[in-house]
Coordinates of C-alpha atoms in Angstrom, one line a residue:
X39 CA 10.1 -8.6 5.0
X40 CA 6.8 -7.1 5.0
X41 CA 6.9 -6.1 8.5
X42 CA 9.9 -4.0 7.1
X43 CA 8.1 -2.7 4.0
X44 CA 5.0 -1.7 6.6
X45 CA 7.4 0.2 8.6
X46 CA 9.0 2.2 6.0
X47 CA 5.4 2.7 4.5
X48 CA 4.2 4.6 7.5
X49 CA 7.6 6.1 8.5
X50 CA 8.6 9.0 6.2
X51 CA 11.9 9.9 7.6
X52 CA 13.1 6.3 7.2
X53 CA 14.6 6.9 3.6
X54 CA 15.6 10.7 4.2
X55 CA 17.4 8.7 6.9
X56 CA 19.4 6.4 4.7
X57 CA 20.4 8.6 2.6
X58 CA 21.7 11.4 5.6
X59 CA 24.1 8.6 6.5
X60 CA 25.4 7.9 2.9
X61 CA 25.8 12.0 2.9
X62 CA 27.7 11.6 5.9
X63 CA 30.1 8.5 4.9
X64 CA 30.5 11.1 1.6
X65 CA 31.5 14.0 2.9
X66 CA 34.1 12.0 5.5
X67 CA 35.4 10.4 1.8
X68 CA 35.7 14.0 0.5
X69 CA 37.7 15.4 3.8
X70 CA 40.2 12.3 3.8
X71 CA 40.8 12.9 0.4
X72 CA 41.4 16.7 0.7
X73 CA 43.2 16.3 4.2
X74 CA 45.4 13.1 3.5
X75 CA 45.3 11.7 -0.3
X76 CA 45.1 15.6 -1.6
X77 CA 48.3 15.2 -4.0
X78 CA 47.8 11.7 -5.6
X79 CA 44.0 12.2 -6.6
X80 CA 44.4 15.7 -7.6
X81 CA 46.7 14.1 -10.8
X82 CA 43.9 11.7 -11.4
X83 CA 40.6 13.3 -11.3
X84 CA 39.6 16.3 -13.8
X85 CA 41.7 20.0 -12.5
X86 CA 37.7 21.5 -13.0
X87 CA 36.5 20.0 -9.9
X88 CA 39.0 21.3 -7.2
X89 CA 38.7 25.1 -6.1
X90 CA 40.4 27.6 -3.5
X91 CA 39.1 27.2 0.0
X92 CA 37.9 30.7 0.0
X93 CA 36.1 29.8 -3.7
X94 CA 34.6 26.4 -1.9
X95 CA 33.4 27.8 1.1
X96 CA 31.4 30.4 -0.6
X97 CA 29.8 28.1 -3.4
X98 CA 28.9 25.4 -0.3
X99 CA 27.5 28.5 1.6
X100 CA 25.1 29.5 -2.2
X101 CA 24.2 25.5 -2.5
X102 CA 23.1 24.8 1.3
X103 CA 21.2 27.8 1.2
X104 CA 19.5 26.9 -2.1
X105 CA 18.6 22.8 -1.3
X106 CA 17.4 24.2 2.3
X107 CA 15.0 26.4 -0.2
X108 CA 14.3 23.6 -2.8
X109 CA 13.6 21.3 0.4
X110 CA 11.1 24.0 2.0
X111 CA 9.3 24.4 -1.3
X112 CA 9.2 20.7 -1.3
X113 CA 7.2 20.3 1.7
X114 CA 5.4 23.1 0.9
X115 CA 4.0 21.4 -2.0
X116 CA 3.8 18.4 -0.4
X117 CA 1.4 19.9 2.2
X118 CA -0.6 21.3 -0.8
X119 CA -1.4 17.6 -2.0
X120 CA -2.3 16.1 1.5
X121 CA -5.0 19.1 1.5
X122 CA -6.3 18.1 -1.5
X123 CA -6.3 14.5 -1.2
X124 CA -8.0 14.6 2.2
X125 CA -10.9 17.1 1.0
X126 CA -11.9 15.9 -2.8
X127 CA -10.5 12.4 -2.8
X128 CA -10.6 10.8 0.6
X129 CA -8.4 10.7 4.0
X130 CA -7.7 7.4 3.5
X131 CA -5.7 8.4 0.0
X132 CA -3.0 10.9 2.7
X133 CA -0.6 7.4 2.9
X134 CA -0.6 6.7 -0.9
X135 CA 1.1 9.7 -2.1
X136 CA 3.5 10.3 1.8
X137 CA 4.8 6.7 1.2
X138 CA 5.7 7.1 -2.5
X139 CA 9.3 6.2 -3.3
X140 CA 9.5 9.0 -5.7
X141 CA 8.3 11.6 -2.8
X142 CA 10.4 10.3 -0.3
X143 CA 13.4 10.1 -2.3
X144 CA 13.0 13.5 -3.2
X145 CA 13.5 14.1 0.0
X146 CA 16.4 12.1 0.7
X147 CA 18.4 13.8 -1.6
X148 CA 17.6 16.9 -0.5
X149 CA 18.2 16.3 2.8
X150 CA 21.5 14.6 2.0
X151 CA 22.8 17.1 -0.3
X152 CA 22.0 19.8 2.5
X153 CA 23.8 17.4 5.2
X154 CA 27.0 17.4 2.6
X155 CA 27.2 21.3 2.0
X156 CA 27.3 21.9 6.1
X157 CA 29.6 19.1 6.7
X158 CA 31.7 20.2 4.4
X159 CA 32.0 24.0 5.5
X160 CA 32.5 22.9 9.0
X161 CA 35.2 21.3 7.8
X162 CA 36.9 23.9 6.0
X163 CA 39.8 24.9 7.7
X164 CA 42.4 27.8 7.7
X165 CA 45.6 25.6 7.2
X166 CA 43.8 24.3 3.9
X167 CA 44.4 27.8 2.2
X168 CA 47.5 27.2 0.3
X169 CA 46.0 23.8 -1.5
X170 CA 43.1 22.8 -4.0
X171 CA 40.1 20.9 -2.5
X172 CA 37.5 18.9 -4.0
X173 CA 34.4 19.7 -1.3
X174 CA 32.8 22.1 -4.0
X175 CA 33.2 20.0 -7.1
X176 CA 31.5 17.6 -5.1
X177 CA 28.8 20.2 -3.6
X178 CA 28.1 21.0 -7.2
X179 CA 27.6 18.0 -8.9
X180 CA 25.0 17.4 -5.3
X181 CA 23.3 20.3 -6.6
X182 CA 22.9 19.6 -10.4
X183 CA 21.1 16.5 -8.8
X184 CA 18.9 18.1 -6.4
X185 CA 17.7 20.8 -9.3
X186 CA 17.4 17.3 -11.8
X187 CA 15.4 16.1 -8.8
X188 CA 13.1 19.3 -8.0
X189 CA 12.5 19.1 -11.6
X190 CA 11.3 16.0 -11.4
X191 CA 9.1 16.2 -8.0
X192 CA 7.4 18.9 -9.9
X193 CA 6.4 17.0 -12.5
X194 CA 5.2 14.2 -10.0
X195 CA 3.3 16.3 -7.8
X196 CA 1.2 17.3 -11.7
X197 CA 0.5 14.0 -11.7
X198 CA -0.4 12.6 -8.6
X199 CA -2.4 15.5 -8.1
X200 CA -4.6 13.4 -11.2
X201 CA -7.4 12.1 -9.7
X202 CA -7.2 9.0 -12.6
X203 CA -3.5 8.8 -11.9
X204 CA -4.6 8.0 -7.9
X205 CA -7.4 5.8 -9.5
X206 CA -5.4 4.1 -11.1
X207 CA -2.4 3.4 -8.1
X208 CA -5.3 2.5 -5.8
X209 CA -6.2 -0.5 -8.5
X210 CA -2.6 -2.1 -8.7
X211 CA -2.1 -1.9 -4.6
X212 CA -5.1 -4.0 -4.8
X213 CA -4.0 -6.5 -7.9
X214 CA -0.4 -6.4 -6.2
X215 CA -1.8 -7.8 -3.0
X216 CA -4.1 -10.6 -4.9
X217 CA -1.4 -11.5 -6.8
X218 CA 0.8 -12.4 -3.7
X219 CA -2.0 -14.6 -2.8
X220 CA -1.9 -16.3 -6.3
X221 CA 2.0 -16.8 -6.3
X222 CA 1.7 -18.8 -2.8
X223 CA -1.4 -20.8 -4.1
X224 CA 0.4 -21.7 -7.3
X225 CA 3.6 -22.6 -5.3
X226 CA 1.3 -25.0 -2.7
X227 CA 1.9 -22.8 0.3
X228 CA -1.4 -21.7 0.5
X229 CA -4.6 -24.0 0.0
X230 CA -8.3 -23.1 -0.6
X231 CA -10.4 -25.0 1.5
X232 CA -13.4 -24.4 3.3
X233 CA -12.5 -26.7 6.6
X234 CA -9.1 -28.0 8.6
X235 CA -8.4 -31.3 9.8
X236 CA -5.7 -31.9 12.1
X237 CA -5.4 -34.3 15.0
X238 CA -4.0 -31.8 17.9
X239 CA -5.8 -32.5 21.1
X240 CA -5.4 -29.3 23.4
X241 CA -6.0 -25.6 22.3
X242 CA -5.5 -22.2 23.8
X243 CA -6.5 -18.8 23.6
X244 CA -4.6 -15.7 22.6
X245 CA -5.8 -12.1 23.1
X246 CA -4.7 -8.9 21.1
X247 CA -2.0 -6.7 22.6
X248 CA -3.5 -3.4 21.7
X249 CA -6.4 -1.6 20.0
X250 CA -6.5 -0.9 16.2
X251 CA -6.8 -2.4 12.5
X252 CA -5.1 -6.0 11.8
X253 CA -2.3 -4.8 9.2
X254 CA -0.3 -8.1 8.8
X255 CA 0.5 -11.3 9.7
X256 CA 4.2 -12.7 9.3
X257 CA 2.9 -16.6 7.8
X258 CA 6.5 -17.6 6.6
X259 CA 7.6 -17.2 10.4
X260 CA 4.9 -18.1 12.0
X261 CA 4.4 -21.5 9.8
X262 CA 8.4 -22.2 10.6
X263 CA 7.6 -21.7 14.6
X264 CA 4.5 -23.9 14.5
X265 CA 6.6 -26.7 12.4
X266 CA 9.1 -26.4 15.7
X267 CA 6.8 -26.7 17.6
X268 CA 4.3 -29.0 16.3
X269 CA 1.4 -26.7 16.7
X270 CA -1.6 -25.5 14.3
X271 CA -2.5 -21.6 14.8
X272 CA -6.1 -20.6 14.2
X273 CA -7.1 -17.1 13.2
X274 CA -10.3 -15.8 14.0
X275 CA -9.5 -12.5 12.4
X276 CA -9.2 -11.4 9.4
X277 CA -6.7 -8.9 7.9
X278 CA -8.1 -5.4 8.4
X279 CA -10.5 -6.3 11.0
X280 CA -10.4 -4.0 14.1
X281 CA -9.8 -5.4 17.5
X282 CA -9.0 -4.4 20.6
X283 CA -6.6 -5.5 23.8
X284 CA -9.8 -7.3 24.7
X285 CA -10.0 -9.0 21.7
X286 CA -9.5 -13.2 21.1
X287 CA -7.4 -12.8 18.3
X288 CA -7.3 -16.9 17.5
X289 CA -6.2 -20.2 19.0
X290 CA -3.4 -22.4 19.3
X291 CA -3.7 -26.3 18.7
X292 CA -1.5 -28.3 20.3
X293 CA -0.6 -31.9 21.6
X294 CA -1.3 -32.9 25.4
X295 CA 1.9 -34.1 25.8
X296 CA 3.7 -31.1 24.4
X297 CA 3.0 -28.3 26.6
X298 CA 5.5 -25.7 24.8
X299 CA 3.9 -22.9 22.9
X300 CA 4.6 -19.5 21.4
X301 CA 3.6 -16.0 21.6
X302 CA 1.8 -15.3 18.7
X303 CA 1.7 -11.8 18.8
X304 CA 4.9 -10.7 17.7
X305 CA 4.0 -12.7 14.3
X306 CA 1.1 -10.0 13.8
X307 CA 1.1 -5.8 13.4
X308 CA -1.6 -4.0 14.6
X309 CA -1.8 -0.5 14.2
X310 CA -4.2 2.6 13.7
X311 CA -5.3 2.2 10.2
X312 CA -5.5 -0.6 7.8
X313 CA -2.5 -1.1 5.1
X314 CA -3.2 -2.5 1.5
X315 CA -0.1 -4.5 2.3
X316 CA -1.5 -7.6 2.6
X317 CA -5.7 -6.1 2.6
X318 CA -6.5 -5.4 -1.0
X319 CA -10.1 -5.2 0.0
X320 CA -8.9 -2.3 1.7
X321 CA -8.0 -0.5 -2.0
X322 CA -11.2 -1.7 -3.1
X323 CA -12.8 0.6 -0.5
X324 CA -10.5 3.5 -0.9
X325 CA -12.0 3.4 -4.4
X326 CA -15.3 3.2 -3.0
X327 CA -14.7 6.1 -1.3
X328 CA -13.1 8.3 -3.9
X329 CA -16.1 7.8 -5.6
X330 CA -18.6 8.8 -3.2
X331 CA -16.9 11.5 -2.2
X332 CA -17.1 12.3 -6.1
X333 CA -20.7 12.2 -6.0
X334 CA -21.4 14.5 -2.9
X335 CA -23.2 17.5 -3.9
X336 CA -20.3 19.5 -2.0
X337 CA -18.2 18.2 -5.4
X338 CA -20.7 16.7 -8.2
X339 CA -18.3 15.0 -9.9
X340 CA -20.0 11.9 -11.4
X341 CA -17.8 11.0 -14.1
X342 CA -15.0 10.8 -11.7
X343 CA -16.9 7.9 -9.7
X344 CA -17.6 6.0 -12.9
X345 CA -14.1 6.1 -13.6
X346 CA -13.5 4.5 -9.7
X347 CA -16.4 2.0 -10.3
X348 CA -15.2 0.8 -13.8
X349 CA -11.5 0.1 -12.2
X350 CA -13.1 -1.3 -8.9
X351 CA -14.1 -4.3 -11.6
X352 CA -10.7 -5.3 -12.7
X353 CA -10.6 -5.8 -8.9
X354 CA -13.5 -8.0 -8.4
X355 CA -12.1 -10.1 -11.3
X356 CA -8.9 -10.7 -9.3
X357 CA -10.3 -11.1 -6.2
X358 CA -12.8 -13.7 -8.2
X359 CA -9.9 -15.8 -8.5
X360 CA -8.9 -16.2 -5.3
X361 CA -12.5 -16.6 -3.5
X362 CA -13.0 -18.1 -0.3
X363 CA -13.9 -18.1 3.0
X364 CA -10.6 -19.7 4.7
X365 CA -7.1 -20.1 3.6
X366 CA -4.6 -22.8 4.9
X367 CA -1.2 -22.0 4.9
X368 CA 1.5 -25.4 5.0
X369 CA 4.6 -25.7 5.7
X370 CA 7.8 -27.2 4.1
X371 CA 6.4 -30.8 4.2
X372 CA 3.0 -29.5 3.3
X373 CA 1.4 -29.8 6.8
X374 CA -1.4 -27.7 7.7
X375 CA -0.1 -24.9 10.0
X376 CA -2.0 -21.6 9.9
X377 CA -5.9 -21.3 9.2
X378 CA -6.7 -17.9 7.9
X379 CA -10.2 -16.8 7.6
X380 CA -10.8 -14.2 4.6
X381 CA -13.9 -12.2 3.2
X382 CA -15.8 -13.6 0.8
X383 CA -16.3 -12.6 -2.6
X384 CA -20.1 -12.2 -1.8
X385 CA -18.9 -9.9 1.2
X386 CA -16.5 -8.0 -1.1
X387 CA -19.3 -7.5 -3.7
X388 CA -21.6 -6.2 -0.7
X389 CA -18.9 -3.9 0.8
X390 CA -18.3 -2.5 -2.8
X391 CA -21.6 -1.3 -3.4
X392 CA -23.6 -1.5 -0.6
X393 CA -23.2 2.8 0.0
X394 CA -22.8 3.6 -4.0
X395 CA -26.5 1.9 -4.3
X396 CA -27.7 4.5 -1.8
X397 CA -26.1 7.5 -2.7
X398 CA -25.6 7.1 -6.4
X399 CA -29.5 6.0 -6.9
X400 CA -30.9 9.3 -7.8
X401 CA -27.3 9.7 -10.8
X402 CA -28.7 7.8 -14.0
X403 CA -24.9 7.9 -15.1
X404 CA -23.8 6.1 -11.9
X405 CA -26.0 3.6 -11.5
X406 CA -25.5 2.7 -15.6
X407 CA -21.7 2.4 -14.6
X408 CA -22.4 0.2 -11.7
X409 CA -24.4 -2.5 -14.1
X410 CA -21.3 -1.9 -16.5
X411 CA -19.3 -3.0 -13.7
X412 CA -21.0 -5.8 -13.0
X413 CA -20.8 -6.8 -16.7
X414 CA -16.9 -6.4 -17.1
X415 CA -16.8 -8.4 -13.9
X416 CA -18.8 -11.2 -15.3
X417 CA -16.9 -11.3 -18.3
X418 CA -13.5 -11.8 -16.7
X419 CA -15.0 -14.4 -14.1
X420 CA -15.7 -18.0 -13.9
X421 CA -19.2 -19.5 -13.8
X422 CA -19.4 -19.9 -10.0
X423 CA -18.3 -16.3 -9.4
X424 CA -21.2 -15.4 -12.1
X425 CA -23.4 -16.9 -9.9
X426 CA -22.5 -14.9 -7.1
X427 CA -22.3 -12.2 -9.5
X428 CA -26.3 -12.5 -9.7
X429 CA -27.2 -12.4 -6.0
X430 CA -25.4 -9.1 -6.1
X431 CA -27.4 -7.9 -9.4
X432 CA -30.6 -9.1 -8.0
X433 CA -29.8 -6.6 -4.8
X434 CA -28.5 -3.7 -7.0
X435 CA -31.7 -3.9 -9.6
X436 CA -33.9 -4.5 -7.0
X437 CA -33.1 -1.0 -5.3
X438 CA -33.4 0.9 -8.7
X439 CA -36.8 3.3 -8.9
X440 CA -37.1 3.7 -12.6
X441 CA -40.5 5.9 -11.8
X442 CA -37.7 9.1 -11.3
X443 CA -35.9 8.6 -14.5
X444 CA -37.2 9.6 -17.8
X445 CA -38.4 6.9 -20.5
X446 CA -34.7 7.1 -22.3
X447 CA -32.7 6.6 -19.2
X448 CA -34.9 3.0 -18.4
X449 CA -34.4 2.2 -22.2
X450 CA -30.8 2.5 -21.2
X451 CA -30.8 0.8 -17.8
X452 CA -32.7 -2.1 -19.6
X453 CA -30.2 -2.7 -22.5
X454 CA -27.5 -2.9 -19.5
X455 CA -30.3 -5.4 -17.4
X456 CA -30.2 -7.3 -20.7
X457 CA -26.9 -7.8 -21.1
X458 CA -26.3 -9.1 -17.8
X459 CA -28.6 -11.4 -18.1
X460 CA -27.1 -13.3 -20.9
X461 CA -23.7 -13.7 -18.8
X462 CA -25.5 -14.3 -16.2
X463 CA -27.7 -17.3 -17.4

């Protein structure tokens, strides 16, 4: 399923696509029923919706030509987001507003409706003149939609074009993928643990296929193969890591006396960027991101990368909950199948800040939010992610010079430092 999901993520004609072909099956229910069942449905259905052929061909000429216009303006505007989201918020942000269902649905019905009124013309023949059709009705009703729909692409395009409406859609693809996580701890699928045991006395290597960012892994299957054939898989990567065709992706575990194995590779994507799919670290640094391009003197916009930094911590509280190094993923009768290494909440910590600490130093307002941060984070977290909490605030106080702030801003910086310290102890 998620190798589905990743697919239609990244491919933006597949919905346009689906609903071309349910335009299609339409407009072939629309001719059969003006060509052959004409007479019976024109005594049930409204007298309103059938017209003249000359009448029909000209208002499906008017409503082609108009959703070919709406559908240009579309992409038009569509063009004018990707600019802005690649210069002020960050290139990694172009994917979160293509793949959007409203977006592409838009489209869809656009490109549907359009596929209907053409049809529909074409099949508007000259021994249909002495009889009522329903094609126009139909192309009507189409177009009341697609203007409902431009409507409402308008108003979505105002605000996803909000930089705390992207902020805030960059947070839940992060809390969506931890929560995943969760479910298949809770359900005893997936196990915490810092080692594996297993008794398998013969192991072999398995390189990558191609170049580019780990995007998924397909566990469900690949536990189910492994339970077949009595093998234990063990990652080396993590998701999002980039490797290449050169690459020792894991090993497989298996018994001497059972010499059949599996290709592991069709079990795993790798593609050209990473996904937030099944990486939430990866939204965590598209808000990292957003925020330093935020603070670039090119576009000085401070506030905007506190409001990034104070969201990044209802992330660090999620990911809190699920920290540590390895995962373990069992099958049906709860043997240990898959190892999965994952980052660390330490290494999510240092990845989250490690570039705000250099270029938000010299912004008092910044590196007040970061502490706050830390604080919320604290708050929401157990006492052994506090503690991890503190190796990170050590690093982050440790790089402030208070010598280039004024007295007020270190009275400020110290009443955070304080607080801290008390959830800290």
């Amino acid at each position: 399923m998620d190798k589905w999901t990743l697919k239609a993520r990244e491919s933006i004609w597949f919905v346009p696509s689906l609903y071309s072909v349910a335009s299609i099956i339409l407009t072939i229910m629309v001719i059969l029923i003006d060509t052959v069942f004409a007479d019976s449905v024109q005594n049930v259905l409204p007298k309103v919706l059938f017209t003249s052929v000359d009448l029909g061909t000209t208002i499906l000429s008017a409503i082609s030509t108009a959703i070919l216009t709406m559908t240009t303006i579309s992409f038009s505007t569509i063009m004018v987001v990707l600019t802005t989201y690649s210069s002020q918020f960050s290139p990694r942000t172009l994917q979160d507003f293509m793949t959007e269902s409203s977006t592409v649905r838009v489209l869809g019905v656009f490109v549907g409706a359009f596929i209907y009124s053409v049809l529909s013309l074409l099949f508007m023949k000259d021994w249909l003149d002495d009889q009522r059709v329903l094609a126009a009705g139909v192309g009507i009703i189409l177009a009341i939609i697609c203007v409902g729909y431009f409507v409402f692409f308008i108003h979505h395009v105002a605000r996803s074009i909000r930089v705390s409406m992207l902020i805030e859609r960059l947070m839940k693809e992060g809390m969506e993928t931890a929560e995943k996580k969760k479910m298949l701890i809770e359900s005893g699928k997936l196990v915490l643990s810092e080692k594996q045991n297993f008794d398998y006395t013969e192991k072999l290597e398995w390189m990558a296929e191609n170049t580019g960012y780990i995007q998924l892994l397909d566990t469900v299957g690949l536990a189910e193969k492994a339970k077949e054939h009595d093998l234990f898989i063990h990652y080396h990567k993590r998701i999002g890591d980039f490797v290449t065709d050169k690459s020792v992706i894991g090993e497989v575990y298996f018994l001497k006396e059972k010499k059949e194995t599996i290709n592991i590779n069709p079990y795993m994507e790798i593609g050209p960027e990473r996904t937030p799919l099944q990486d939430g670290e990866f939204a965590l640094q598209k808000l990292t991101e957003v925020a330093l391009r935020a603070i670039s003197p090119g576009i000085n916009d401070p506030n905007t990368a506190n409001n990034c930094i104070r969201y990044m911590s209802r992330l660090l509280i999620e990911f809190g909950e699920i920290d540590s190094d390895t995962l373990l993923f069992l099958d049906e009768d709860r043997m240990q199948r898959i190892f999965l290494p994952q980052r660390t909440f330490e290494e999510i910590l240092y990845t989250a800040f490690y570039q705000l600490r250099i270029y938000g130093q010299a912004d008092i307002s910044v590196i007040l939010t970061i502490l706050e941060c830390l604080i919320l984070t604290a708050e929401g977290s157990s006492k052994q992610i506090r503690r991890k909490i503190n190796s990170m605030y050590s690093f982050l106080v440790n790089s402030i010079k208070e010598e280039q702030f004024e007295p007020l801003d270190i009275v400020k910086i110290e009443e955070k430092k304080a607080c801290l310290n008390e959830l800290l102890r």
